[in-house]
Short mmCIF file of C-alpha atoms and ligand atoms in Angstrom, two decimals:
data_model
loop_
_atom_site.label_atom_id
_atom_site.label_comp_id
_atom_site.label_asym_id
_atom_site.label_seq_id
_atom_site.Cartn_x
_atom_site.Cartn_y
_atom_site.Cartn_z
CA UNK A 1 -13.42 15.77 14.05
CA UNK A 2 -13.53 11.99 13.44
CA UNK A 3 -10.29 9.98 13.09
CA UNK A 4 -9.36 8.84 9.60
CA UNK A 5 -11.04 5.53 8.71
CA UNK A 6 -9.26 2.22 8.18
CA UNK A 7 -8.49 1.08 4.66
CA UNK A 8 -8.85 -2.70 4.43
CA UNK A 9 -8.33 -4.72 1.27
CA UNK A 10 -9.17 -8.33 0.46
CA UNK A 11 -7.00 -10.22 -2.00
CA UNK A 12 -6.60 -13.69 -3.44
CA UNK A 13 -6.49 -15.74 -6.62
CA UNK A 14 -9.50 -16.90 -8.59
CA UNK A 15 -12.18 -18.92 -6.77
CA UNK A 16 -10.83 -18.47 -3.23
CA UNK A 17 -14.24 -17.29 -1.95
CA UNK A 18 -13.66 -13.53 -2.03
CA UNK A 19 -17.31 -12.58 -2.68
CA UNK A 20 -18.75 -14.80 0.07
CA UNK A 21 -16.14 -13.67 2.56
CA UNK A 22 -16.42 -9.98 1.60
CA UNK A 23 -20.16 -10.24 2.34
CA UNK A 24 -19.38 -11.93 5.67
CA UNK A 25 -16.87 -9.20 6.63
CA UNK A 26 -19.33 -6.48 5.61
CA UNK A 27 -22.09 -7.94 7.74
CA UNK A 28 -19.83 -8.43 10.75
CA UNK A 29 -18.14 -5.02 10.65
CA UNK A 30 -21.34 -3.08 9.93
CA UNK A 31 -23.09 -5.07 12.67
CA UNK A 32 -20.31 -4.00 15.06
CA UNK A 33 -21.13 -0.34 14.43
CA UNK A 34 -18.48 0.48 11.82
CA UNK A 35 -19.54 3.03 9.19
CA UNK A 36 -18.34 0.94 6.27
CA UNK A 37 -18.00 1.59 2.55
CA UNK A 38 -17.62 -1.53 0.41
CA UNK A 39 -16.11 -1.22 -3.03
CA UNK A 40 -14.02 -3.10 -5.57
CA UNK A 41 -11.22 -2.89 -8.12
CA UNK A 42 -11.02 -2.61 -10.97
CA UNK A 43 -14.18 -0.52 -10.73
CA UNK A 44 -15.89 1.29 -7.88
CA UNK A 45 -16.86 4.35 -9.96
CA UNK A 46 -18.89 4.68 -13.17
CA UNK A 47 -15.75 5.32 -15.16
CA UNK A 48 -13.87 2.55 -13.36
CA UNK A 49 -16.62 0.03 -14.07
CA UNK A 50 -16.32 0.86 -17.78
CA UNK A 51 -12.58 0.25 -17.58
CA UNK A 52 -13.31 -3.02 -15.76
CA UNK A 53 -15.46 -4.16 -18.67
CA UNK A 54 -12.60 -3.42 -21.07
CA UNK A 55 -10.19 -5.40 -18.89
CA UNK A 56 -12.34 -8.48 -18.35
CA UNK A 57 -13.89 -8.76 -21.79
CA UNK A 58 -12.57 -11.64 -23.87
CA UNK A 59 -11.02 -10.11 -27.00
CA UNK A 60 -9.65 -11.44 -30.26
CA UNK A 61 -6.58 -9.18 -29.98
CA UNK A 62 -3.82 -9.57 -27.40
CA UNK A 63 -3.89 -6.79 -24.77
CA UNK A 64 -0.38 -5.45 -24.20
CA UNK A 65 0.63 -5.94 -20.53
CA UNK A 66 1.51 -2.23 -20.20
CA UNK A 67 -1.87 -1.27 -21.65
CA UNK A 68 -3.48 -3.54 -19.02
CA UNK A 69 -1.36 -2.01 -16.25
CA UNK A 70 -2.21 1.56 -17.26
CA UNK A 71 -5.93 0.80 -17.53
CA UNK A 72 -5.86 -0.62 -14.01
CA UNK A 73 -4.12 2.45 -12.60
CA UNK A 74 -6.38 4.83 -14.54
CA UNK A 75 -9.43 3.24 -12.90
CA UNK A 76 -7.60 3.33 -9.54
CA UNK A 77 -6.87 7.07 -9.80
CA UNK A 78 -10.57 7.81 -10.33
CA UNK A 79 -11.58 5.41 -7.55
CA UNK A 80 -9.19 7.00 -5.06
CA UNK A 81 -10.19 10.60 -5.78
CA UNK A 82 -13.92 10.00 -6.09
CA UNK A 83 -14.60 7.30 -3.49
CA UNK A 84 -11.79 5.99 -1.29
CA UNK A 85 -10.02 9.15 -0.11
CA UNK A 86 -13.19 11.13 0.72
CA UNK A 87 -14.59 8.16 2.68
CA UNK A 88 -11.38 7.68 4.71
CA UNK A 89 -11.17 11.40 5.41
CA UNK A 90 -14.76 11.36 6.67
CA UNK A 91 -13.76 8.64 9.16
CA UNK A 92 -15.47 5.80 7.30
CA UNK A 93 -13.81 2.41 6.91
CA UNK A 94 -13.26 1.24 3.37
CA UNK A 95 -13.40 -2.48 2.55
CA UNK A 96 -12.07 -2.92 -0.96
CA UNK A 97 -12.20 -6.12 -3.01
CA UNK A 98 -8.65 -6.08 -4.47
CA UNK A 99 -6.20 -3.18 -4.73
CA UNK A 100 -2.55 -2.69 -5.69
CA UNK A 101 -1.34 -6.02 -4.24
CA UNK A 102 -3.41 -7.55 -7.07
CA UNK A 103 -1.43 -5.45 -9.56
CA UNK A 104 1.87 -6.80 -8.21
CA UNK A 105 0.46 -10.34 -8.25
CA UNK A 106 -1.27 -10.31 -11.67
CA UNK A 107 0.59 -7.74 -13.78
CA UNK A 108 4.05 -8.17 -12.30
CA UNK A 109 3.98 -11.81 -11.12
CA UNK A 110 1.52 -13.12 -13.71
CA UNK A 111 2.35 -11.05 -16.81
CA UNK A 112 5.99 -10.29 -16.05
CA UNK A 113 5.77 -6.47 -16.01
CA UNK A 114 8.74 -5.06 -14.06
CA UNK A 115 8.01 -4.39 -10.36
CA UNK A 116 9.57 -0.95 -10.88
CA UNK A 117 6.82 0.04 -13.36
CA UNK A 118 4.15 -0.89 -10.80
CA UNK A 119 6.03 0.96 -8.05
CA UNK A 120 6.30 4.10 -10.17
CA UNK A 121 2.57 4.15 -10.92
CA UNK A 122 1.72 3.28 -7.32
CA UNK A 123 3.59 6.38 -6.13
CA UNK A 124 2.18 8.56 -8.91
CA UNK A 125 -1.44 7.55 -8.36
CA UNK A 126 -1.55 6.85 -4.63
CA UNK A 127 1.13 9.14 -3.20
CA UNK A 128 1.75 7.63 0.25
CA UNK A 129 -1.65 5.99 0.58
CA UNK A 130 -1.45 2.23 1.19
CA UNK A 131 -3.99 -0.16 2.72
CA UNK A 132 -3.82 -0.29 6.52
CA UNK A 133 -4.63 -3.97 6.49
CA UNK A 134 -4.90 -6.68 3.86
CA UNK A 135 -6.48 -10.11 4.09
CA UNK A 136 -5.04 -12.56 1.61
CA UNK A 137 -7.38 -15.50 1.00
CA UNK A 138 -5.08 -18.31 -0.06
CA UNK A 139 -5.87 -21.72 -1.54
CA UNK A 140 -4.11 -24.07 -3.96
CA UNK A 141 -4.51 -22.81 -7.51
CA UNK A 142 -6.19 -25.96 -8.88
CA UNK A 143 -8.83 -25.81 -6.13
CA UNK A 144 -9.66 -22.14 -6.80
CA UNK A 145 -9.73 -22.52 -10.57
CA UNK A 146 -12.11 -25.45 -10.37
CA UNK A 147 -14.52 -23.32 -8.33
CA UNK A 148 -14.12 -20.25 -10.58
CA UNK A 149 -14.52 -22.18 -13.81
CA UNK A 150 -17.54 -24.05 -12.41
CA UNK A 151 -19.37 -20.70 -12.32
CA UNK A 152 -19.80 -20.61 -16.10
CA UNK A 153 -18.52 -18.04 -18.61
CA UNK A 154 -14.86 -17.28 -18.01
CA UNK A 155 -13.47 -13.74 -18.28
CA UNK A 156 -10.16 -12.73 -19.89
CA UNK A 157 -8.17 -13.46 -16.70
CA UNK A 158 -9.91 -16.71 -15.79
CA UNK A 159 -8.88 -18.10 -19.19
CA UNK A 160 -5.18 -17.86 -18.32
CA UNK A 161 -3.19 -21.04 -17.89
CA UNK A 162 -2.44 -22.73 -14.56
CA UNK A 163 1.19 -21.48 -14.56
CA UNK A 164 -0.04 -17.85 -14.68
CA UNK A 165 -2.08 -18.38 -11.51
CA UNK A 166 0.79 -20.21 -9.82
CA UNK A 167 2.92 -17.09 -10.39
CA UNK A 168 0.08 -14.89 -9.08
CA UNK A 169 -0.21 -16.98 -5.91
CA UNK A 170 3.55 -17.12 -5.35
CA UNK A 171 3.78 -13.32 -5.70
CA UNK A 172 0.98 -12.74 -3.20
CA UNK A 173 2.57 -15.12 -0.69
CA UNK A 174 5.99 -13.52 -1.17
CA UNK A 175 4.53 -10.08 -0.51
CA UNK A 176 2.83 -11.40 2.63
CA UNK A 177 6.03 -13.04 3.85
CA UNK A 178 8.49 -10.25 3.14
CA UNK A 179 6.20 -7.23 3.51
CA UNK A 180 5.66 -4.97 6.47
CA UNK A 181 3.25 -7.33 8.28
CA UNK A 182 0.25 -5.54 6.75
CA UNK A 183 -0.85 -8.65 4.83
CA UNK A 184 -2.46 -11.45 6.84
CA UNK A 185 -2.80 -14.81 5.10
CA UNK A 186 -6.12 -16.62 5.61
CA UNK A 187 -6.23 -20.31 4.75
CA UNK A 188 -9.16 -20.46 2.32
CA UNK A 189 -8.74 -24.15 1.49
CA UNK A 190 -10.55 -25.27 4.66
CA UNK A 191 -14.38 -25.45 5.07
CA UNK A 192 -16.14 -22.08 5.00
CA UNK A 193 -16.95 -22.04 8.74
CA UNK A 194 -13.25 -22.39 9.50
CA UNK A 195 -12.35 -19.61 7.06
CA UNK A 196 -14.88 -17.39 8.77
CA UNK A 197 -13.49 -18.21 12.23
CA UNK A 198 -10.16 -16.84 10.99
CA UNK A 199 -11.94 -13.73 9.68
CA UNK A 200 -13.68 -13.18 13.01
CA UNK A 201 -10.32 -13.28 14.80
CA UNK A 202 -9.00 -10.63 12.43
CA UNK A 203 -12.12 -8.48 12.86
CA UNK A 204 -11.68 -8.66 16.64
CA UNK A 205 -8.12 -7.33 16.30
CA UNK A 206 -9.22 -4.57 13.92
CA UNK A 207 -12.11 -3.49 16.10
CA UNK A 208 -10.01 -3.39 19.24
CA UNK A 209 -7.31 -1.25 17.61
CA UNK A 210 -10.05 1.00 16.22
CA UNK A 211 -11.58 1.50 19.69
CA UNK A 212 -8.17 2.61 20.93
CA UNK A 213 -7.84 5.10 18.05
CA UNK A 214 -11.25 6.71 18.55
CA UNK A 215 -11.07 10.21 20.10
CA UNK A 216 -12.74 10.42 23.50
CA UNK A 217 -16.30 11.78 23.23
P1 TMP B 1 -12.43 -10.04 -9.55
O1 TMP B 1 -12.97 -11.05 -10.47
O2 TMP B 1 -11.79 -10.60 -8.36
O3 TMP B 1 -13.41 -8.97 -9.24
O4 TMP B 1 -11.23 -9.28 -10.31
C1 TMP B 1 -11.23 -9.10 -11.65
C2 TMP B 1 -9.94 -9.53 -12.25
O5 TMP B 1 -9.07 -8.41 -12.35
C3 TMP B 1 -9.20 -10.63 -11.53
O6 TMP B 1 -9.02 -11.71 -12.41
C4 TMP B 1 -7.86 -10.03 -11.22
C5 TMP B 1 -7.75 -8.83 -12.13
N1 TMP B 1 -6.99 -7.73 -11.56
C6 TMP B 1 -5.70 -7.51 -12.02
O7 TMP B 1 -5.22 -8.24 -12.88
N2 TMP B 1 -4.97 -6.50 -11.48
C7 TMP B 1 -5.47 -5.65 -10.53
O8 TMP B 1 -4.77 -4.73 -10.07
C8 TMP B 1 -6.82 -5.88 -10.07
C9 TMP B 1 -7.39 -4.96 -9.03
C10 TMP B 1 -7.52 -6.92 -10.62
#
């Protein structure tokens, strides 16, 4: 029987280069022989992608923060049952673009929902499942927003004010600093080649601990 796969998540504010660096990680890990499943939140299933549309769509009514939180966890429940858990159990690695750290950063830090509400839903939906490893791409908010807004049409989150994203960033960094050591901060404000050197270092660590965990043939 194969060992359980590694669950890796990639986090960060707007415009920190998540898509480019996710593609880089995918290429490097798959090229190193890892059986990798790449997915994203909110989304990752047909139902979850519909919820994602609801969440990102610009609306003329205010979405209640608890409504937003529950939509995110409803998509997450489907994603876990349908995609993430079966892949991990089959020994595949899962590389997920955002997960529950984003909920603490955006809904709790950004919107001001109580941490306890996020914790309750985290336990209800995920049980004891947490990412094994999280890469936090970090850059000053103004730098990221300039990149994100340069891409054209802005979604419901990208339209938030600077102070919202400062709270998001501060929450991410606090979680990295005071967490269990699971979250590794990557400086995403430097040129792309230097960001990717940091990612390669992390991949080397992950691959070496994976080789140790593999059962002998
Ligand atoms: P993306 O543009 O990075 O794919 O993410 C979509 C947006 O969803 C992004 O602005 C952050 C937001 N989001 C939350 O607010 N809470 C969450 O838990 C997740 C996963 C995403």
